[in-house]
Structure formats: C-alpha cells, structure tokens
CSV table of C-alpha atoms in Angstrom, one decimal:
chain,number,residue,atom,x,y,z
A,1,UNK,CA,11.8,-53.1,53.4
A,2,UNK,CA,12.5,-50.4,50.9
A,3,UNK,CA,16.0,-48.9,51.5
A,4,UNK,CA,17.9,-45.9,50.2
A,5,UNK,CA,21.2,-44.9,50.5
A,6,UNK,CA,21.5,-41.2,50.5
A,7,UNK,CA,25.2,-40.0,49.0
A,8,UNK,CA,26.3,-43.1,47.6
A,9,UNK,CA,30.1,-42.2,47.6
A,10,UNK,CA,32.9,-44.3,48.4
A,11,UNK,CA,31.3,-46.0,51.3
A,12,UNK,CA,27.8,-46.1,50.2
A,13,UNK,CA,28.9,-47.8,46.9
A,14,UNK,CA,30.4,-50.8,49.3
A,15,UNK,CA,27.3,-50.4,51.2
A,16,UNK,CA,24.7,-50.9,47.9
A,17,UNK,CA,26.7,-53.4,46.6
A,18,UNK,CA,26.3,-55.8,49.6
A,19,UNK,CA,22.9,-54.5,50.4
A,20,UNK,CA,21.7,-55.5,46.6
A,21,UNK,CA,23.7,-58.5,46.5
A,22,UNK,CA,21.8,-59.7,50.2
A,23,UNK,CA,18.2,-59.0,48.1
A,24,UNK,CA,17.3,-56.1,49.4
A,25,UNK,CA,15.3,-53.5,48.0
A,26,UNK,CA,17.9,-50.7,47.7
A,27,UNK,CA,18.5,-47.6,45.8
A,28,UNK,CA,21.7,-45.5,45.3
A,29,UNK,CA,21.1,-42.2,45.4
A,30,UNK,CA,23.6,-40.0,44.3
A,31,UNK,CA,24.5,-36.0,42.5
A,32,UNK,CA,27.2,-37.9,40.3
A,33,UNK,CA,25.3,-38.4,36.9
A,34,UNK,CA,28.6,-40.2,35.7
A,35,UNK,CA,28.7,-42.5,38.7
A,36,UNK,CA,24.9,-43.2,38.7
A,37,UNK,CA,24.6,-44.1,35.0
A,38,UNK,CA,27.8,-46.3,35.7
A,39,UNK,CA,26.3,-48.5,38.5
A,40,UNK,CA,22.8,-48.8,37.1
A,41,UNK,CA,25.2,-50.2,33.5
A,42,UNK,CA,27.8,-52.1,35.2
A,43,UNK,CA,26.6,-52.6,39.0
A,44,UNK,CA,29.1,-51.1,41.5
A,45,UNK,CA,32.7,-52.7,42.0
A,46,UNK,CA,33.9,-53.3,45.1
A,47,UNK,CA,38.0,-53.2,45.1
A,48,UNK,CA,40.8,-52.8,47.7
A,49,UNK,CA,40.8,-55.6,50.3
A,50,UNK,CA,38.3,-57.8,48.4
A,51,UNK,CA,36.5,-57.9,44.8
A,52,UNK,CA,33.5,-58.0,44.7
A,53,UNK,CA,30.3,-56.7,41.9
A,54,UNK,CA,26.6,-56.6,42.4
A,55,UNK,CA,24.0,-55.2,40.2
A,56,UNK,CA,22.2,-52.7,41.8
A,57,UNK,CA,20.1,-49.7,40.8
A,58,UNK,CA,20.8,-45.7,41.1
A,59,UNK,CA,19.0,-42.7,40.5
A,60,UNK,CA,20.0,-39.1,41.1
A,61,UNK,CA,18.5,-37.1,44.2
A,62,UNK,CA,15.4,-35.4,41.5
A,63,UNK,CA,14.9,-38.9,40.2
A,64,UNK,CA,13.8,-40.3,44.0
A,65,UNK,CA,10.3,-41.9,44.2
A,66,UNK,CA,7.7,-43.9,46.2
A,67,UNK,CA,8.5,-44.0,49.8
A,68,UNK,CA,11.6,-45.4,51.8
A,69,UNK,CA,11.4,-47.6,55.0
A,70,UNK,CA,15.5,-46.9,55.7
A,71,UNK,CA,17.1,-44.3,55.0
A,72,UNK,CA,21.3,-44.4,55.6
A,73,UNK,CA,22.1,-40.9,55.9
A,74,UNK,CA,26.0,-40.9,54.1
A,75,UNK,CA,26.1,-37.0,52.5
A,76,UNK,CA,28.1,-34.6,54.5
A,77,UNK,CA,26.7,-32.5,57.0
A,78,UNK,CA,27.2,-29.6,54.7
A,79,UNK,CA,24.1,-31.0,52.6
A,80,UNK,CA,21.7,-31.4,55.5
A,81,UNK,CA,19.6,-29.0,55.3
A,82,UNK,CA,18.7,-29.2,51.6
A,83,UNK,CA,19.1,-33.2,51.4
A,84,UNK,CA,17.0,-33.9,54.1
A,85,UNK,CA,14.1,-31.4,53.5
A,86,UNK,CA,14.1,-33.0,49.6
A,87,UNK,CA,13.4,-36.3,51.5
A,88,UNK,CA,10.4,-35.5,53.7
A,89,UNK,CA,8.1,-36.7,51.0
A,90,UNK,CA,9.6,-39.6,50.4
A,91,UNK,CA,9.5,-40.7,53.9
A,92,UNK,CA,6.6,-42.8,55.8
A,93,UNK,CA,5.8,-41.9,59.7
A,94,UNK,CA,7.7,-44.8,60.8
A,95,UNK,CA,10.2,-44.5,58.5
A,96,UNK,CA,14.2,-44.7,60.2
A,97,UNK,CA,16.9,-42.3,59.1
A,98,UNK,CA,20.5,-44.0,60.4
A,99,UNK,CA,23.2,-40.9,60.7
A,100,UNK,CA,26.3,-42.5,59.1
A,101,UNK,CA,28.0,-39.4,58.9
A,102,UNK,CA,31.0,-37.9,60.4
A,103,UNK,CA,30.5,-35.5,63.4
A,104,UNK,CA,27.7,-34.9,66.0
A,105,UNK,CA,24.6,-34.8,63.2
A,106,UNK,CA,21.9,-36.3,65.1
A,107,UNK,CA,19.9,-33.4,66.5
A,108,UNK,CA,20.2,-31.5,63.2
A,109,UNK,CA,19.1,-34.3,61.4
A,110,UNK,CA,15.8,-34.9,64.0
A,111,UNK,CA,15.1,-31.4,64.2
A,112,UNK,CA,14.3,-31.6,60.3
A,113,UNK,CA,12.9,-35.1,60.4
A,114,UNK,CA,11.5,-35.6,63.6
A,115,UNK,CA,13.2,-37.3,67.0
A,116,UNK,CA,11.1,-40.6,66.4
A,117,UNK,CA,12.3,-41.0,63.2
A,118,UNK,CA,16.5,-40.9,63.7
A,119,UNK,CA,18.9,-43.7,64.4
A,120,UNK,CA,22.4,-42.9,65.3
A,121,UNK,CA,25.3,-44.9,62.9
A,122,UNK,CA,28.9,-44.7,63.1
A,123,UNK,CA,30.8,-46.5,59.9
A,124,UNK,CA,33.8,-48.6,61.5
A,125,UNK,CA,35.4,-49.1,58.0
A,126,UNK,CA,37.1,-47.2,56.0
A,127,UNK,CA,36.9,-46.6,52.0
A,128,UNK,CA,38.1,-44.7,48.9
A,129,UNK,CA,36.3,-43.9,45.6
A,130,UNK,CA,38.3,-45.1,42.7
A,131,UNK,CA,36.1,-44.0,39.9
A,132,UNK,CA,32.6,-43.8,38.8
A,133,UNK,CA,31.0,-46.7,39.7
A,134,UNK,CA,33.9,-48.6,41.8
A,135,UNK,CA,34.9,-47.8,45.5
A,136,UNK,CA,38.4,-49.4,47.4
A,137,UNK,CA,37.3,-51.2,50.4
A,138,UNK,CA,40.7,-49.9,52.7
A,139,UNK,CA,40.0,-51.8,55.7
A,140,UNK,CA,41.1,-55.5,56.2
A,141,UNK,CA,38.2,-57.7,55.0
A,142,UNK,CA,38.4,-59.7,57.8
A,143,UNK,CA,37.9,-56.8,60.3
A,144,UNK,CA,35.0,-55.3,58.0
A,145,UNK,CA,33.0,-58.6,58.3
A,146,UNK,CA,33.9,-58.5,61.6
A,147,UNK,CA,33.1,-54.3,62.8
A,148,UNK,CA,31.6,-52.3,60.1
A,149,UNK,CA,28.8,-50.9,62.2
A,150,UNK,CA,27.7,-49.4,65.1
A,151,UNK,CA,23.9,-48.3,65.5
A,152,UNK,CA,21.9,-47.4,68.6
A,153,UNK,CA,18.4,-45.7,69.6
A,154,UNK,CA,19.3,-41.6,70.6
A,155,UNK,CA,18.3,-43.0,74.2
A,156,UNK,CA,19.9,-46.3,74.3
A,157,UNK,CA,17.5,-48.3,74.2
A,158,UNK,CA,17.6,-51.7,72.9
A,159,UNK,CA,14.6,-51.9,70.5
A,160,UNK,CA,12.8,-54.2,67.8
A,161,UNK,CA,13.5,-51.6,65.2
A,162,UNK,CA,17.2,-51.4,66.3
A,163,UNK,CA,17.4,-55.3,65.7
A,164,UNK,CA,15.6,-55.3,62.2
A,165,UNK,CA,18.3,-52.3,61.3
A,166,UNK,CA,21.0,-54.6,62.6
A,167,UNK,CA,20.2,-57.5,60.5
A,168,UNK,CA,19.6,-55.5,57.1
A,169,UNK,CA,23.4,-53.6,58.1
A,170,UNK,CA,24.8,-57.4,58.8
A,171,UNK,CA,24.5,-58.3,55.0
A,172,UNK,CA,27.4,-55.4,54.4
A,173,UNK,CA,29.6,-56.7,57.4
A,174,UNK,CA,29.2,-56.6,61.5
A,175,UNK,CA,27.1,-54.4,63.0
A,176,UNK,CA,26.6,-53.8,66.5
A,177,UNK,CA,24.9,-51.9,68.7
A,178,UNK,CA,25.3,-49.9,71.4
A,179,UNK,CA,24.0,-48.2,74.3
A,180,UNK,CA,25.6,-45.0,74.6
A,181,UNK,CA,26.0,-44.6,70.7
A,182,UNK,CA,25.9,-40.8,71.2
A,183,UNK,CA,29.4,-41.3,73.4
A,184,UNK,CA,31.0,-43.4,70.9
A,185,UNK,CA,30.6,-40.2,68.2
A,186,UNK,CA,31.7,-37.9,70.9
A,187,UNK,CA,34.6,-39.9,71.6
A,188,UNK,CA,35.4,-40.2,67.9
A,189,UNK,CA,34.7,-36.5,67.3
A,190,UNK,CA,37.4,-36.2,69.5
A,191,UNK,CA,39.9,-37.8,67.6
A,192,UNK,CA,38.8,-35.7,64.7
A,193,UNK,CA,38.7,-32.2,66.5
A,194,UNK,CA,42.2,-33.3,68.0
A,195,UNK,CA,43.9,-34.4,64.5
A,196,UNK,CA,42.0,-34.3,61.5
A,197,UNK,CA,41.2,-30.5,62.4
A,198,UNK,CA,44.9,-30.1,63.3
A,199,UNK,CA,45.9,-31.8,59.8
A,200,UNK,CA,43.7,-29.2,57.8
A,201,UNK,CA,44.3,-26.4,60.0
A,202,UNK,CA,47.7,-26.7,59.6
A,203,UNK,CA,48.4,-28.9,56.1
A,204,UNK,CA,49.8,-32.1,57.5
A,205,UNK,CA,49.7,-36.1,58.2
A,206,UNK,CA,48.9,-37.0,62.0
A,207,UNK,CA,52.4,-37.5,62.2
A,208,UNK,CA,53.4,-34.3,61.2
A,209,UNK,CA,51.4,-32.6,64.5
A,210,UNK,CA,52.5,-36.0,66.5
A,211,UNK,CA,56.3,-34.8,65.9
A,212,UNK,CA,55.8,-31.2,66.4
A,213,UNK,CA,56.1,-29.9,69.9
A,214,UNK,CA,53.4,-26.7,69.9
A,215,UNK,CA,51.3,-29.4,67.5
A,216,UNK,CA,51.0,-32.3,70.0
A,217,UNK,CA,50.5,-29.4,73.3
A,218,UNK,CA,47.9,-28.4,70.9
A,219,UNK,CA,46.0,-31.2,69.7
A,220,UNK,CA,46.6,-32.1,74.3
A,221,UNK,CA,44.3,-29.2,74.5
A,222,UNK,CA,41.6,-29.5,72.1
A,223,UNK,CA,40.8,-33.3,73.2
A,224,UNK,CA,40.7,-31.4,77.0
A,225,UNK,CA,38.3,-28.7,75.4
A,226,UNK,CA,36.2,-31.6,73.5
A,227,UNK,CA,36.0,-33.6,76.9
A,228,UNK,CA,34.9,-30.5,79.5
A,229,UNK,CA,32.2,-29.2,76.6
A,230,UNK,CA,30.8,-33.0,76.4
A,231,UNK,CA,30.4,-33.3,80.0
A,232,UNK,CA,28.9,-30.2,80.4
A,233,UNK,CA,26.3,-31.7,77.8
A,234,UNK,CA,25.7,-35.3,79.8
A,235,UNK,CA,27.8,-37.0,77.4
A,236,UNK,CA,29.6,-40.3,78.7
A,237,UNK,CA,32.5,-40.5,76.5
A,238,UNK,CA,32.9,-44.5,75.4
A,239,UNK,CA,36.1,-46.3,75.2
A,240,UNK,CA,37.8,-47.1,71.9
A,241,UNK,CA,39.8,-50.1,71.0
A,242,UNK,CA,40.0,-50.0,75.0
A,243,UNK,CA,41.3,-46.7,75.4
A,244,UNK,CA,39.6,-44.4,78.2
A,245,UNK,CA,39.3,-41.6,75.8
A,246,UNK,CA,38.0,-39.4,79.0
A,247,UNK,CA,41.0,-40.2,80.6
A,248,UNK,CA,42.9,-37.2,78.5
A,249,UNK,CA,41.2,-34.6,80.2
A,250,UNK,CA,43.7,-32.2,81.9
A,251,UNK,CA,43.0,-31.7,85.5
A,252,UNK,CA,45.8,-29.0,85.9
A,253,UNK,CA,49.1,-27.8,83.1
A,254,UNK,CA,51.3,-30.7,85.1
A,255,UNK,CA,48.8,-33.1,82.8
A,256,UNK,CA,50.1,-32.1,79.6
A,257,UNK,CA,53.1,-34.1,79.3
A,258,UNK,CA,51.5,-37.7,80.7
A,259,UNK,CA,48.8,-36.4,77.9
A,260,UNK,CA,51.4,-35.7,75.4
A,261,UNK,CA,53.0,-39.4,75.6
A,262,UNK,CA,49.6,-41.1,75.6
A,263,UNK,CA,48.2,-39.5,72.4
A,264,UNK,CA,52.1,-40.0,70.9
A,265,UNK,CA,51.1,-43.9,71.5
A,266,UNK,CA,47.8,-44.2,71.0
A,267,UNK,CA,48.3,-42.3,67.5
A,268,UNK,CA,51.5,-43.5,66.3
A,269,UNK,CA,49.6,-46.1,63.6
A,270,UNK,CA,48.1,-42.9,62.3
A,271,UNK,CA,50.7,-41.0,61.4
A,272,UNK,CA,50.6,-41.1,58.0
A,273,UNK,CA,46.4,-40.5,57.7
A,274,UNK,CA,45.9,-37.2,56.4
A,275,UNK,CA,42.5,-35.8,56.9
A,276,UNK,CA,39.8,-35.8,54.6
A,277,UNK,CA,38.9,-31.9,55.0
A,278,UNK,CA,42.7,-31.4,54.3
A,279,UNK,CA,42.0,-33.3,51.0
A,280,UNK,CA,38.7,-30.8,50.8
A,281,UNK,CA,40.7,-27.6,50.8
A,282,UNK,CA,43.6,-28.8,48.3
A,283,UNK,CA,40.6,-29.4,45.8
A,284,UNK,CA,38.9,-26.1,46.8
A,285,UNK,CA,35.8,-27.3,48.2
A,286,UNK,CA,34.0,-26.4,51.3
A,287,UNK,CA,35.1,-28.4,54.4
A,288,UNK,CA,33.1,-29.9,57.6
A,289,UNK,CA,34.8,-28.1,59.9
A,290,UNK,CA,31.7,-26.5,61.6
A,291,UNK,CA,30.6,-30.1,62.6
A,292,UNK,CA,33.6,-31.3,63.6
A,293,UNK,CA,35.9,-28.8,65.7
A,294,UNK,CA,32.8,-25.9,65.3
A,295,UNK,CA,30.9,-28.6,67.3
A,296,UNK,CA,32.8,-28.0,70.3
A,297,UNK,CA,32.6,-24.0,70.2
A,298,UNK,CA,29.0,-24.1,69.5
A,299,UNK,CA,28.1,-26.7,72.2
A,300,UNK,CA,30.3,-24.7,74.5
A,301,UNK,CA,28.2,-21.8,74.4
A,302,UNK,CA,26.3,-20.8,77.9
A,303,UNK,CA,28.5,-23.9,79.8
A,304,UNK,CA,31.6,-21.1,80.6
A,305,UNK,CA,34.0,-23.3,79.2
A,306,UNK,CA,36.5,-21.8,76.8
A,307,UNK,CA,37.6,-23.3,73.4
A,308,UNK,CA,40.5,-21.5,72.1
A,309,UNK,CA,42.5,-23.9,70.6
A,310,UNK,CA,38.9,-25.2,68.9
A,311,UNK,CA,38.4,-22.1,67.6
A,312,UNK,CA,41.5,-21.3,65.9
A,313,UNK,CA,41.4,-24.3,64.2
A,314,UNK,CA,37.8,-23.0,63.0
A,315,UNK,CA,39.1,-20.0,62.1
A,316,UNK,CA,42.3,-21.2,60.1
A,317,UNK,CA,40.7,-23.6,58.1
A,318,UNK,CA,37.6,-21.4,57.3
A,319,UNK,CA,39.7,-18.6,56.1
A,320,UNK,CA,41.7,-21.0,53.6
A,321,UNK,CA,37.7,-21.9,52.5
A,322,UNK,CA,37.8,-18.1,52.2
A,323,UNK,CA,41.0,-17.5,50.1
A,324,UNK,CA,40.4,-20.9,48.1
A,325,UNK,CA,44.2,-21.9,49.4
A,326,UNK,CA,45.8,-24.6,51.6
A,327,UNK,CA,47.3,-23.5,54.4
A,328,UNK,CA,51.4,-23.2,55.3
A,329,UNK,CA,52.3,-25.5,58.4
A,330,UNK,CA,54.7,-22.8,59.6
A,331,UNK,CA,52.7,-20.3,59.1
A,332,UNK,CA,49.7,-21.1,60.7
A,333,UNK,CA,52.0,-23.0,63.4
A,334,UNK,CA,53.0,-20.1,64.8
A,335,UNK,CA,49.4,-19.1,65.5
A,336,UNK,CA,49.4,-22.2,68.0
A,337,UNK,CA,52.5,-21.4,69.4
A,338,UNK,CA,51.2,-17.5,70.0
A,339,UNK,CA,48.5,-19.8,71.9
A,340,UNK,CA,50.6,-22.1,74.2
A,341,UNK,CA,52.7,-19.1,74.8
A,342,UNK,CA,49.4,-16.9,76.2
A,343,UNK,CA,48.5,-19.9,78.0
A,344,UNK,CA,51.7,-20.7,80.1
C-alpha cells in the first residue's frame, strides 16, 4: 500500500514517523521546503511525551508522483479546494482519502473526489510543531497508544477496507472505528463552535469564557444552535468521554442555568486551552472559522432554525481576518451581551 500524508504538520510528522518506522510505504507531503529537506536529511523527531526518530521521505506538493492507495487528508479545510484537485491524478479508482481534519469536511472533500472514495477520520491526540523536522507529541503516551484514531465508512458500515485502514493507523497508536463517525465530528464540532470559536472571537483561554457570565450564556447557546441544526440534518450526536453531548440542548430559557453548570464541569480541565484559530489571527493568517462555527449557519439554511450567536462569532472573527488584528475581549464581549440582552 502506497500511503501519503497530505500536510505533514505537527500531527502528520508523528504520523510519518510511526508509519515509516512500521515499513510502510509513506510519503510526507508538505509546502514547508525547510521542513521537507529537514525530514528527508534527519528523518522526523518525535518529542513531547516520548522520543522517538524514523527516517522517512518528503517531498513538496509539485514534487508528488506515481499514484497513492491512502491518502490522510491533514491540511486545513482552507486548502481543500486547491489541495485536493492537485491530487486527482495522483489517485487510483479505489484509492481511500481519510478526512483527519478539524470540522465537518467530508462532503466537500467527496464532492471533489468522489463519495466512494472518502473515509471519515477524527485525530484523538493532540500535537505541536517544534521546528522543521520535529513535532511534540502533547498527549500522554500511554493514551495515544491507547486512542489516537477514530475512522468509519460515511454510512457506518463496518467494511474490509475500513479494517485494512485500521491496521495501517494502528502502527501510529489505537485506532478505532465507529459507526456513526459523522456524530462523533458533530459532537466535537460542537465543542469547537462552543469554545474554540468563543476563544478567537473574543481573544481568550476556555477559561476566560468559562468565568465570564455573558461568555458561558453564550457558548450555552451556540452548543443549543449546533445541536437543533444537526438534528435537522439526521445527525445522531455521539457521546464523548461518556458525556451525552445532546443532552445540552435547551428545551426552554429555564435550561440555561442546569446548561451553564454542566459545561462549567465538563470544561473545567480546559481552561487553560486556547484555540488554535485564536493562535491563527495573532499571527495574521486566515482562520477556519467557516468550517467550524460557519458550519452551523450554512447547514442551518432552509431548516428555520436561527443561529445568532453562531453568526456573530463568524462575523467577529472574520472581520479581525479583515483588519489583520486580534480581537479585545471587552470589546467584542459586549457584542454578546447586546445578544443575551435581545434575547431575554
């Protein structure tokens, strides 16, 4: 099987490492010219949680050749469109694309590639890039040999191709699969729309929108909007680490306080995570936000369910895009509070 990893960042330099290491056939494939001629002289250098080095081999995206068996899909969604079209010729009829990406990217990604070709992924661990050529492995080791994967057909079912996936993704750490892996993303998404979006909307830790009355009402309301826009898509929201993530949806306003208390528990070990689009803006780069909380107002469309609070997060963090600026938390605070207030 002839396997490439597409955006061979700080997760898909963990990835290639183990991947190479278990003897498969794997290329890196990266826009980094530093990071690739690194890897190819040095191999890539796994650090954090474990150390670990494996030679592998990386090209950049014009240097691709042959065809791929595997693709694992690890750019951001922004890149989509021109990443995946680049790969078309590189790809066999039965060749598998596996999302790993953050979001909701599977019907984008099929509608360029084809239904029969796509695989959905979620990445369970978590990892930063340290340098050309080395990525921090943040997650215990234990726990990443244990849960680094999930993977599962776009209709559940449980299929030969699925297994053979499995077993290539078990030489990096535990991969499982699921069912209903279209709910787990949702239900992740969630978590994302609720506080990552928050945190870049607003330039803050989870902790800071945890503390923050009109933060925590608001972040109440856009896992309620995430929930009633997924089940008016058929989406069965899965569980995680045993939490009923369904179970926040607001059935009436006397909700919100029982909501407010759950998400203060269920989030405290959070607190200090900051997101990663937050991180995008103080650099000036383009965020994700159109697939994370711009999922929910697109996917809302023609079900008559509203998405304010969704939608000013889209709209705060796009116009910092705009300006090239991060925002001020009690500035754009008061924007939610304006909200609450129109609400009540």
């Amino acid at each position: 099987m002839r396997i490439a990893i597409v955006g061979a960042g700080s997760l898909g330099t963990i990835v290639g490492a183990y991947l190479a290491d278990g003897g498969m056939d794997v290329e890196l494939i990266d826009a980094y010219q530093e990071h690739v001629d690194t890897l190819n002289q040095k191999g890539a250098k796994v650090i954090g949680t474990t150390e670990f080095q494996a030679k592998v081999k990386a090209v950049t995206p014009d240097n691709k050749s042959g065809k791929y068996d595997l693709v694992l899909l690890l750019t951001k969604q922004l890149y989509n469109d021109a990443v995946l079209q680049e790969l078309l010729p590189f790809l066999k009829e039965d060749s598998m694309i596996c999302s790993l990406q953050n979001g909701i990217p599977e019907e984008k990604v099929a509608s360029i590639v084809g239904d029969k070709r796509v695989i959905a992924g979620s990445v369970e661990f978590g990892a930063t890039f340290i340098e050309p050529g080395v990525s921090s492995l943040t997650t215990e080791y234990s726990q990443f040999k244990k849960y680094a994967f999930q993977i599962g057909e776009l209709n559940g079912e449980i299929t030969e191709r699925i297994q053979r996936v499995k077993s290539v993704l078990d030489l990096v750490g535990g991969t499982h699969i699921s069912d209903n892996l279209v709910g787990t993303k949702w239900s992740k998404l969630l978590i994302n729309n609720a506080f990552s979006g928050l945190s870049a909307a607003l330039n803050g830790e989870y902790g800071d929108i945890l503390d923050n009355e009109v933060g925590i009402v608001s972040a109440v309301h856009i896992a309620d909007e995430t929930i009633k826009v997924g089940h008016a898509n058929g989406i069965q929201f899965v569980k995680m680490y045993g939490f009923d993530i369904a179970s926040l949806e607001l059935k009436s306003k006397n909700d919100i306080p029982e909501r407010i208390r759950t998400l203060q528990v269920v989030m405290e070990p959070s607190r200090l995570l900051k997101a990663s689009m937050l991180q995008d803006l103080e650099k000036k780069r383009k965020t994700e936000i159109d697939y994370i909380n711009g999922v929910v107002s697109s996917k809302a469309e023609g079900t008559g369910i509203e998405t304010p609070y969704n939608d000013l997060v889209v709209k705060l963090v796009k116009s910092a895009e705009e300006t090239q600026s991060v925002p001020h938390f009690h500035t754009n605070i008061k924007a939610f509070e304006d909200l609450v207030s129109a609400q009540i």
